[in-house]
Coordinates of C-alpha atoms in Angstrom, one line a residue:
X52 CA 213.9 -12.6 82.7
X53 CA 214.9 -9.3 80.9
X54 CA 212.4 -7.5 78.5
X55 CA 213.1 -7.0 74.8
X56 CA 215.5 -4.2 73.9
X57 CA 213.9 -0.7 74.2
X58 CA 210.7 -2.1 75.8
X59 CA 209.4 -2.0 79.4
X60 CA 208.5 -5.1 81.3
X61 CA 204.9 -4.0 81.4
X62 CA 204.7 -4.0 77.5
X63 CA 206.2 -7.4 77.3
X64 CA 204.8 -9.4 80.2
X65 CA 204.3 -9.3 83.9
X66 CA 205.2 -11.5 86.8
X67 CA 202.5 -13.2 88.9
X68 CA 203.0 -14.6 92.3
X69 CA 200.6 -16.9 94.1
X70 CA 199.8 -20.5 95.3
X71 CA 203.6 -21.1 95.9
X72 CA 204.6 -20.5 92.2
X73 CA 205.9 -17.7 90.0
X74 CA 204.6 -17.4 86.6
X75 CA 205.0 -15.0 83.7
X76 CA 201.7 -13.5 82.1
X77 CA 201.6 -11.7 78.8
X78 CA 198.6 -9.5 77.8
X79 CA 196.5 -10.6 75.1
X80 CA 194.1 -7.7 75.0
X81 CA 191.0 -6.5 77.2
X82 CA 188.1 -8.7 78.4
X83 CA 184.6 -7.5 78.0
X84 CA 184.7 -5.7 81.4
X85 CA 187.7 -3.7 80.3
X86 CA 190.3 -5.6 82.4
X87 CA 193.5 -6.9 80.9
X88 CA 193.2 -10.4 79.5
X89 CA 196.3 -12.4 80.0
X90 CA 197.7 -15.8 79.2
X91 CA 200.1 -17.6 81.7
X92 CA 203.1 -18.7 79.5
X93 CA 204.4 -21.3 82.1
X94 CA 201.0 -22.9 82.0
X95 CA 200.7 -22.6 78.3
X96 CA 203.9 -24.7 78.0
X97 CA 202.3 -27.5 79.8
X98 CA 198.8 -27.4 78.4
X99 CA 199.0 -26.3 74.6
X100 CA 196.6 -23.9 72.8
X101 CA 193.9 -24.3 70.0
X102 CA 192.8 -21.3 68.1
X103 CA 189.8 -21.5 65.7
X104 CA 188.0 -18.8 63.6
X105 CA 186.8 -18.3 60.0
X106 CA 188.9 -16.5 57.5
X107 CA 189.0 -12.9 58.4
X108 CA 188.3 -13.4 62.0
X109 CA 191.7 -12.3 63.1
X110 CA 193.5 -15.6 63.9
X111 CA 196.8 -14.5 62.4
X112 CA 196.6 -11.1 64.3
X113 CA 196.0 -13.1 67.5
X114 CA 198.9 -15.4 66.9
X115 CA 201.1 -12.5 66.0
X116 CA 200.1 -10.7 69.3
X117 CA 201.2 -13.9 71.3
X118 CA 204.4 -14.3 69.3
X119 CA 205.3 -10.7 69.8
X120 CA 204.6 -10.4 73.5
X121 CA 206.3 -13.6 74.4
X122 CA 209.3 -13.3 72.1
X123 CA 211.7 -12.1 74.8
X124 CA 210.8 -14.9 77.1
X125 CA 210.7 -18.3 75.2
X126 CA 211.9 -19.7 72.0
X127 CA 209.5 -19.8 69.2
X128 CA 209.2 -22.0 66.0
X129 CA 206.6 -20.9 63.5
X130 CA 205.3 -23.3 60.7
X131 CA 204.1 -20.7 58.2
X132 CA 202.4 -21.9 55.1
X133 CA 201.7 -18.5 53.5
X134 CA 204.7 -16.5 54.6
X135 CA 202.6 -14.1 56.8
X136 CA 205.0 -14.3 59.9
X137 CA 208.4 -13.6 58.1
X138 CA 208.0 -9.9 59.2
X139 CA 208.8 -11.1 62.8
X140 CA 212.4 -11.1 61.6
X141 CA 212.3 -7.4 60.9
X142 CA 211.8 -6.5 64.6
X143 CA 212.7 -9.5 66.6
X144 CA 215.6 -12.1 66.3
X145 CA 213.6 -14.8 64.3
X146 CA 215.6 -16.6 61.5
X147 CA 213.6 -17.2 58.4
X148 CA 214.1 -20.7 57.0
X149 CA 212.9 -21.2 53.4
X150 CA 211.6 -24.8 53.2
X151 CA 212.6 -25.2 49.5
X152 CA 215.7 -27.3 50.4
X153 CA 216.8 -30.9 50.9
X154 CA 215.2 -33.3 53.5
X155 CA 218.6 -33.6 55.1
X156 CA 219.1 -29.8 55.4
X157 CA 215.7 -29.4 57.0
X158 CA 216.5 -32.2 59.4
X159 CA 219.9 -30.8 60.3
X160 CA 218.4 -27.1 60.7
X161 CA 215.7 -28.5 63.1
X162 CA 218.4 -30.0 65.2
X163 CA 220.6 -26.9 65.4
X164 CA 217.5 -24.8 66.2
X165 CA 216.9 -26.9 69.4
X166 CA 220.4 -27.0 70.3
X167 CA 221.1 -23.2 69.9
X168 CA 217.5 -22.1 71.2
X169 CA 217.0 -19.7 68.3
X170 CA 213.5 -18.5 67.1
X171 CA 212.7 -19.4 63.5
X172 CA 209.9 -19.1 60.9
X173 CA 209.6 -22.0 58.6
X174 CA 208.4 -20.4 55.4
X175 CA 206.6 -22.9 53.3
X176 CA 205.1 -20.4 50.6
X177 CA 207.2 -21.5 47.8
X178 CA 206.2 -25.1 47.8
X179 CA 203.0 -26.8 46.6
X180 CA 200.7 -28.3 49.2
X181 CA 201.9 -31.9 49.2
X182 CA 205.6 -30.7 49.5
X183 CA 204.5 -28.3 52.3
X184 CA 203.3 -31.3 54.3
X185 CA 206.3 -33.3 53.9
X186 CA 208.8 -30.5 54.7
X187 CA 206.7 -29.6 57.8
X188 CA 206.7 -33.1 58.9
X189 CA 210.5 -33.5 58.4
X190 CA 211.1 -30.2 60.4
X191 CA 208.8 -31.3 63.2
X192 CA 210.3 -34.7 63.4
X193 CA 213.7 -33.0 63.6
X194 CA 212.6 -30.9 66.6
X195 CA 211.0 -34.0 68.1
X196 CA 214.0 -36.3 67.7
X197 CA 216.5 -33.8 69.3
X198 CA 218.8 -35.3 72.0
X199 CA 217.5 -35.0 75.4
X200 CA 220.1 -32.4 76.4
X201 CA 218.5 -30.1 74.1
X202 CA 214.8 -30.4 75.2
X203 CA 214.5 -26.7 76.0
X204 CA 211.1 -25.1 76.2
X205 CA 209.7 -23.8 73.0
X206 CA 206.4 -22.6 71.5
X207 CA 205.7 -24.4 68.3
X208 CA 203.0 -22.3 66.3
X209 CA 201.3 -24.0 63.3
X210 CA 199.1 -21.8 61.2
X211 CA 196.4 -23.3 59.1
X212 CA 196.7 -26.5 61.1
X213 CA 193.8 -28.2 59.1
X214 CA 196.3 -28.4 56.2
X215 CA 198.9 -30.4 58.3
X216 CA 196.4 -32.4 60.3
X217 CA 193.3 -32.9 58.0
X218 CA 190.4 -34.9 59.2
X219 CA 190.1 -36.7 55.8
X220 CA 192.2 -37.2 52.8
X221 CA 192.0 -34.3 50.1
X222 CA 193.9 -33.3 47.0
X223 CA 197.3 -34.5 48.7
X224 CA 198.8 -37.9 48.5
X225 CA 198.1 -40.4 51.3
X226 CA 201.7 -40.6 52.1
X227 CA 202.2 -36.8 52.5
X228 CA 199.1 -36.7 54.7
X229 CA 200.3 -39.7 56.8
X230 CA 203.7 -38.4 57.6
X231 CA 202.3 -34.8 58.3
X232 CA 199.5 -36.2 60.6
X233 CA 201.9 -38.3 62.5
X234 CA 204.3 -35.3 63.1
X235 CA 201.3 -33.2 64.3
X236 CA 200.1 -35.8 66.6
X237 CA 203.6 -36.3 68.0
X238 CA 203.8 -32.5 68.7
X239 CA 200.5 -32.2 70.4
X240 CA 200.6 -35.6 72.2
X241 CA 204.2 -36.2 73.2
X242 CA 205.8 -32.8 72.7
X243 CA 205.2 -31.5 76.2
X244 CA 208.0 -33.9 77.8
X245 CA 210.3 -32.6 75.2
X246 CA 209.6 -29.0 76.0
X247 CA 207.5 -28.3 72.7
X248 CA 204.3 -26.5 73.3
X249 CA 201.9 -26.6 70.4
X250 CA 199.9 -23.6 69.4
X251 CA 197.6 -24.7 66.5
X252 CA 195.3 -22.4 64.5
X253 CA 192.6 -23.7 62.2
X254 CA 189.7 -22.1 60.0
X255 CA 187.4 -25.0 60.7
X256 CA 187.3 -27.5 63.6
X257 CA 185.5 -30.0 61.5
X258 CA 188.5 -30.2 59.1
X259 CA 191.1 -30.7 61.9
X260 CA 192.0 -34.3 63.0
X261 CA 190.3 -34.9 66.4
X262 CA 193.2 -36.5 67.9
X263 CA 195.2 -33.4 67.3
X264 CA 192.6 -30.9 68.6
X265 CA 191.7 -33.1 71.7
X266 CA 195.2 -32.6 73.3
X267 CA 194.7 -28.8 73.7
X268 CA 193.6 -27.7 77.1
X269 CA 193.3 -23.9 76.3
X270 CA 190.9 -22.6 73.6
X271 CA 190.5 -19.3 71.8
X272 CA 187.4 -19.4 69.5
X273 CA 186.8 -16.5 67.1
X274 CA 184.0 -15.8 64.6
X275 CA 182.4 -19.0 63.2
X276 CA 179.5 -19.2 60.8
X277 CA 178.8 -23.1 60.2
X278 CA 176.7 -24.9 62.7
X279 CA 178.9 -28.0 62.9
X280 CA 181.9 -25.7 63.8
X281 CA 179.9 -23.7 66.3
X282 CA 178.7 -26.9 68.0
X283 CA 182.2 -28.1 68.4
X284 CA 183.4 -24.9 69.7
X285 CA 180.6 -24.7 72.2
X286 CA 181.4 -28.4 73.4
X287 CA 185.1 -27.5 73.9
X288 CA 184.4 -24.5 75.8
X289 CA 181.7 -26.4 78.0
X290 CA 178.9 -24.2 76.9
X291 CA 175.3 -25.2 76.1
X292 CA 174.3 -25.7 72.5
X293 CA 171.9 -22.8 72.5
X294 CA 174.8 -20.5 73.3
X295 CA 176.8 -21.5 70.3
X296 CA 175.1 -18.7 68.3
X297 CA 177.2 -16.2 69.8
X298 CA 180.2 -17.1 67.7
X299 CA 178.5 -15.8 64.6
X300 CA 178.2 -12.4 66.3
X301 CA 181.7 -12.1 67.3
X302 CA 183.4 -9.1 65.7
X303 CA 186.8 -9.3 64.0
X304 CA 189.7 -9.7 66.4
X305 CA 187.4 -10.9 69.4
X306 CA 187.7 -14.4 70.8
X307 CA 186.2 -16.5 73.5
X308 CA 188.9 -17.9 75.8
X309 CA 189.0 -20.7 78.2
X310 CA 191.6 -23.0 79.8
X311 CA 194.1 -23.1 82.7
X312 CA 196.6 -20.6 81.0
X313 CA 193.7 -18.1 80.2
X314 CA 190.6 -18.3 82.5
X315 CA 188.7 -20.8 84.5
X316 CA 185.5 -19.4 82.9
X317 CA 184.9 -18.6 79.4
X318 CA 185.8 -14.9 78.7
X319 CA 185.5 -12.8 75.7
X320 CA 188.8 -11.1 74.7
X321 CA 189.3 -8.3 72.4
X322 CA 193.0 -8.7 71.0
X323 CA 195.4 -5.8 71.3
X324 CA 197.5 -4.2 68.7
X325 CA 200.7 -5.6 67.1
X326 CA 204.0 -4.1 66.1
X327 CA 204.7 -6.0 62.9
X328 CA 202.5 -6.2 59.9
X329 CA 201.5 -9.3 57.9
X330 CA 202.4 -9.5 54.2
X331 CA 198.9 -10.7 53.5
X332 CA 196.5 -8.0 52.0
X333 CA 193.1 -7.3 53.4
X334 CA 190.6 -6.3 50.7
X335 CA 189.6 -2.7 50.7
X336 CA 187.0 -0.7 48.7
X337 CA 188.6 1.1 45.8
X338 CA 186.0 2.9 43.4
X339 CA 186.9 2.4 39.7
X340 CA 188.2 5.5 37.9
X341 CA 185.9 7.7 35.8
X342 CA 185.6 6.8 32.2
X343 CA 184.9 9.0 29.3
X344 CA 183.4 8.1 25.9
X345 CA 186.8 8.3 24.5
X346 CA 188.3 5.8 26.9
X347 CA 185.5 3.4 26.3
X348 CA 186.1 3.8 22.5
X349 CA 189.8 3.1 23.0
X350 CA 189.3 0.0 25.1
X351 CA 186.9 -1.4 22.5
X352 CA 188.9 -0.5 19.4
X353 CA 190.2 -3.4 17.3
X354 CA 193.9 -4.2 17.3
X355 CA 195.7 -2.3 14.4
X356 CA 196.1 -4.7 11.3
X357 CA 199.5 -3.2 10.4
X358 CA 200.9 -3.7 13.9
X359 CA 203.1 -6.7 13.9
X360 CA 202.2 -9.5 16.5
X361 CA 205.2 -10.1 18.8
X362 CA 205.3 -13.8 19.7
X363 CA 207.7 -14.4 22.8
X364 CA 209.6 -17.5 21.8
X365 CA 210.9 -19.5 24.9
X366 CA 214.5 -20.9 24.4
X367 CA 214.6 -24.7 24.3
X368 CA 215.2 -26.4 27.7
X369 CA 219.0 -26.8 28.6
X370 CA 220.1 -30.2 27.9
X371 CA 220.9 -32.5 31.0
X372 CA 224.5 -33.4 32.0
X373 CA 223.9 -36.9 30.7
X374 CA 222.7 -35.6 27.3
X375 CA 225.9 -33.4 27.1
X376 CA 228.2 -36.4 28.0
X377 CA 226.4 -38.7 25.4
X378 CA 226.9 -35.9 22.7
X379 CA 230.6 -35.6 23.6
X380 CA 230.9 -39.4 23.3
X381 CA 229.3 -39.4 19.8
X382 CA 231.5 -36.5 18.7
X383 CA 234.7 -38.4 20.0
X384 CA 233.6 -41.6 18.1
X385 CA 233.0 -39.7 14.8
X386 CA 236.2 -37.7 15.1
X387 CA 238.6 -40.6 15.9
X388 CA 237.1 -44.0 15.2
X389 CA 240.4 -45.8 14.9
X390 CA 241.7 -44.6 18.2
X391 CA 238.3 -45.7 19.9
X392 CA 238.4 -49.1 18.3
X393 CA 242.0 -49.5 19.3
X394 CA 241.0 -48.9 23.1
X395 CA 240.7 -52.2 24.9
X396 CA 237.3 -52.7 26.4
X397 CA 237.1 -53.6 30.1
X398 CA 235.6 -56.9 31.4
X399 CA 232.7 -56.6 33.9
X400 CA 235.1 -57.1 36.9
X401 CA 237.5 -54.5 35.8
X402 CA 234.8 -52.0 34.9
X403 CA 233.1 -52.6 38.3
X404 CA 236.6 -52.2 40.0
X405 CA 237.3 -49.0 38.2
X406 CA 233.9 -47.3 39.0
X407 CA 234.2 -48.3 42.7
X408 CA 237.7 -46.7 42.9
X409 CA 236.1 -43.5 41.5
X410 CA 233.3 -43.6 44.1
X411 CA 235.7 -44.5 47.0
X412 CA 237.6 -41.2 46.1
X413 CA 234.4 -39.3 46.0
X414 CA 233.3 -40.6 49.5
X415 CA 236.8 -39.9 50.8
X416 CA 236.6 -36.3 49.6
X417 CA 233.1 -35.8 50.8
X418 CA 232.8 -32.9 53.2
X419 CA 229.1 -32.0 53.3
X420 CA 225.6 -33.0 52.3
X421 CA 225.0 -33.1 48.5
X422 CA 221.8 -34.3 46.7
X423 CA 222.2 -37.7 44.9
X424 CA 221.8 -36.1 41.5
X425 CA 224.7 -33.8 42.1
X426 CA 226.9 -36.7 43.2
X427 CA 225.9 -38.7 40.1
X428 CA 227.0 -35.7 37.8
X429 CA 230.2 -35.6 39.7
X430 CA 230.8 -39.3 39.2
X431 CA 230.0 -39.0 35.4
X432 CA 232.5 -36.1 35.1
X433 CA 235.3 -38.2 36.9
X434 CA 234.5 -41.1 34.6
X435 CA 235.0 -39.0 31.5
X436 CA 238.2 -37.5 32.9
X437 CA 239.7 -41.0 33.5
X438 CA 238.5 -41.9 29.9
X439 CA 236.5 -45.0 31.2
X440 CA 235.6 -46.7 27.9
X441 CA 232.0 -47.9 27.0
X442 CA 228.7 -46.4 28.1
X443 CA 228.5 -44.4 31.3
X444 CA 227.1 -46.4 34.2
X445 CA 223.4 -45.7 35.1
X446 CA 222.0 -44.2 38.3
X447 CA 221.0 -47.5 39.9
X448 CA 224.5 -48.9 39.4
X449 CA 226.1 -45.8 40.9
X450 CA 223.7 -45.8 43.9
X451 CA 224.8 -49.3 44.8
X452 CA 228.5 -48.3 44.6
X453 CA 227.8 -45.2 46.6
X454 CA 226.1 -47.2 49.4
X455 CA 228.8 -49.6 49.5
X456 CA 231.5 -46.8 49.6
X457 CA 229.7 -45.1 52.5
X458 CA 229.6 -48.3 54.4
X459 CA 233.4 -48.5 54.1
X460 CA 233.6 -51.2 51.6
X461 CA 237.0 -50.8 49.6
X462 CA 237.3 -51.7 45.8
X463 CA 239.5 -54.8 46.9
X464 CA 236.8 -56.0 49.4
X465 CA 234.1 -55.7 46.8
X466 CA 236.0 -58.0 44.5
X467 CA 235.9 -60.9 47.0
X468 CA 233.6 -63.8 46.9
X469 CA 232.2 -62.9 50.4
X470 CA 231.0 -59.6 49.3
X471 CA 229.5 -61.0 46.1
X472 CA 227.4 -63.0 48.4
X473 CA 226.4 -59.9 50.3
X474 CA 225.4 -58.3 46.8
X475 CA 223.2 -61.3 46.0
X476 CA 221.3 -61.1 49.3
X477 CA 221.1 -57.3 49.3
X478 CA 218.9 -57.6 46.0
X479 CA 216.1 -59.0 48.1
X480 CA 216.1 -56.1 50.5
X481 CA 214.0 -53.0 49.7
X482 CA 215.9 -50.3 47.9
X483 CA 215.5 -47.8 50.8
X484 CA 216.9 -50.3 53.3
X485 CA 219.8 -51.7 51.3
X486 CA 222.3 -49.0 52.5
X487 CA 221.7 -50.0 56.2
X488 CA 221.9 -53.7 55.4
X489 CA 225.2 -53.2 53.6
X490 CA 226.5 -51.2 56.6
X491 CA 225.8 -54.1 59.0
X492 CA 227.0 -56.8 56.4
X493 CA 230.3 -55.1 56.1
X494 CA 230.8 -54.8 59.9
X495 CA 229.9 -58.5 60.1
X496 CA 232.4 -59.5 57.3
X497 CA 235.2 -57.7 59.0
X498 CA 234.3 -58.9 62.5
X499 CA 233.7 -55.4 63.8
X500 CA 231.4 -54.2 66.5
X501 CA 227.7 -53.6 65.4
X502 CA 227.3 -50.1 63.9
X503 CA 225.8 -47.4 66.3
X504 CA 222.6 -45.5 65.7
X505 CA 224.5 -42.6 64.5
X506 CA 226.3 -44.7 61.9
X507 CA 222.9 -45.8 60.7
X508 CA 221.6 -42.2 60.6
X509 CA 224.6 -41.2 58.5
X510 CA 224.0 -43.9 56.0
X511 CA 220.3 -42.8 55.8
X512 CA 221.4 -39.1 55.2
X513 CA 220.1 -37.8 58.4
X514 CA 221.0 -36.8 61.9
X515 CA 217.7 -38.2 63.4
X516 CA 218.4 -41.2 65.6
X517 CA 214.6 -41.9 65.7
X518 CA 214.7 -42.5 62.0
X519 CA 217.8 -44.6 62.1
X520 CA 216.0 -47.0 64.7
X521 CA 212.9 -47.0 62.4
X522 CA 215.0 -48.4 59.5
X523 CA 216.5 -50.9 61.9
X524 CA 213.1 -52.1 63.0
X525 CA 212.0 -52.6 59.5
X526 CA 215.0 -54.6 58.6
X527 CA 214.5 -56.8 61.7
X528 CA 210.8 -57.2 60.9
X529 CA 211.6 -58.5 57.4
X530 CA 214.1 -61.0 58.8
X531 CA 217.1 -59.5 56.8
X532 CA 218.8 -58.8 60.1
X533 CA 218.1 -60.0 63.7
X534 CA 219.1 -57.7 66.5
X535 CA 220.0 -59.1 70.0
X536 CA 220.9 -57.1 73.0
X537 CA 223.5 -58.2 75.7
X538 CA 222.9 -57.8 79.5
X539 CA 224.9 -54.6 79.4
X540 CA 222.9 -53.1 76.7
X541 CA 225.3 -53.8 73.7
X542 CA 223.8 -54.7 70.4
X543 CA 224.6 -57.7 68.2
X544 CA 223.3 -57.9 64.6
X545 CA 222.8 -61.5 63.1
X546 CA 222.5 -61.9 59.3
X547 CA 220.8 -65.2 58.8
X548 CA 221.1 -65.4 55.0
X549 CA 224.8 -64.9 55.2
X550 CA 225.5 -66.8 58.4
X551 CA 227.3 -64.0 59.9
X552 CA 227.0 -61.7 62.9
X553 CA 228.8 -58.7 64.3
X554 CA 230.6 -58.2 67.6
X555 CA 228.7 -56.5 70.4
X556 CA 228.5 -52.7 69.9
X557 CA 227.2 -49.7 71.7
X558 CA 224.0 -48.3 70.0
X559 CA 224.7 -44.9 71.5
X560 CA 228.4 -44.7 70.5
X561 CA 229.6 -41.8 68.4
X562 CA 229.7 -42.1 64.6
X563 CA 232.8 -43.5 63.0
X564 CA 235.3 -40.9 62.0
X565 CA 232.9 -38.0 62.5
X566 CA 230.8 -39.1 59.6
X567 CA 227.6 -37.5 60.6
X568 CA 229.3 -34.2 61.2
X569 CA 230.9 -34.3 57.9
X570 CA 227.6 -35.3 56.2
X571 CA 225.6 -32.4 58.0
X572 CA 228.3 -29.8 57.2

């Protein structure tokens, strides 16, 4: 394995031979006796690592040392809540991913990261805490749900892990905590078989969920002040409780390490230097400037009476697209009342048909993933261009037409009595599952094979087959559809409320017409 450009192998890692195996060791720093303290990368990929230390103990410095030393040898994925590790991109080949984007984008990027084996830093600093948890969960799920062919080895570093796997609920919503905790448990418990080796760092063990911390076999414990955290650290390292006091005395940048990838007995390690700098600022002493009597009088002087007070006036918020369209409609009605009254109003069936035609054209032209709000604005613009009379349709109506269009329902099929039955039954299905139900109902109505997992993923706006299967299981549990498997593994979907069923279809078949690739861009 080649060292990084411009670096000797000794600076980036050293090969170790013994016991019939070859491993690569990177140098963390120096042990108490002065010998080099190393960590076995091959063993680390199989056994995971937990880092703990109070704020200012040097956790981020330690993680940066591990990342820099191992960068030439293994793919790295960093979940960075504070933007501290984006500087890795300046010297190494890490790609910085701003998490302030759509869920579909995050899921798609995660899949590409696993496929192309690039090192990335997921920068969460521009999101508030609940959104940080949700974005990290989506990204980790995307890594976890990658196809088996892309299960390459990778280090997944999660800084401030107590935020993403908290022991108890805090200021964030229960939903955000649940999805984030599930993703972290998957990473630490099931990630090894998928090549994902978790490295998690936390300020306090007492705040970290036990089922996440318990999966680590390697430990690096830094300075800790609270009794409960010292006791847990001592237990994890197999030390007696009376020895736990040593964690209070550890200097900044020193850690006690233990584990199959580090050492068989607890060893104190002084972490070595790093090449890149954190964007975080360590407080330094700065004496205040000398003040004269004149300076004091100037600071305490009242504001000049004659000085005009400048008040910054913020411009009014920009009107929404819906407000603009409504204003245009009112202006047209006032300017040409006779012409408007002469325009024949459409019946409900004709209006539905015209709107479905517009949505059908939008779906046919769709070449990438766009947010629902942007699609709705595009729909409103097309309605105005085609001079659709009456009030503009609402978002709920548009959402139903869009789901039908993505399922392949034509405006002519939507006007049939059979599809009206589907619409009636779909009203009893939860809104987040309606699109998948419509997809299967349309296939059954046409007598086509059962849609594949990729077809379902496309309807859900994701590339994750795991999420698609989860939606199917929810529909199956509710009885909206009943899934059956043939002896050869094909799938048949029965729709009891409609009395229909699909033909047998392969769940692993590719998406129809490359829909998933079109959606993911």
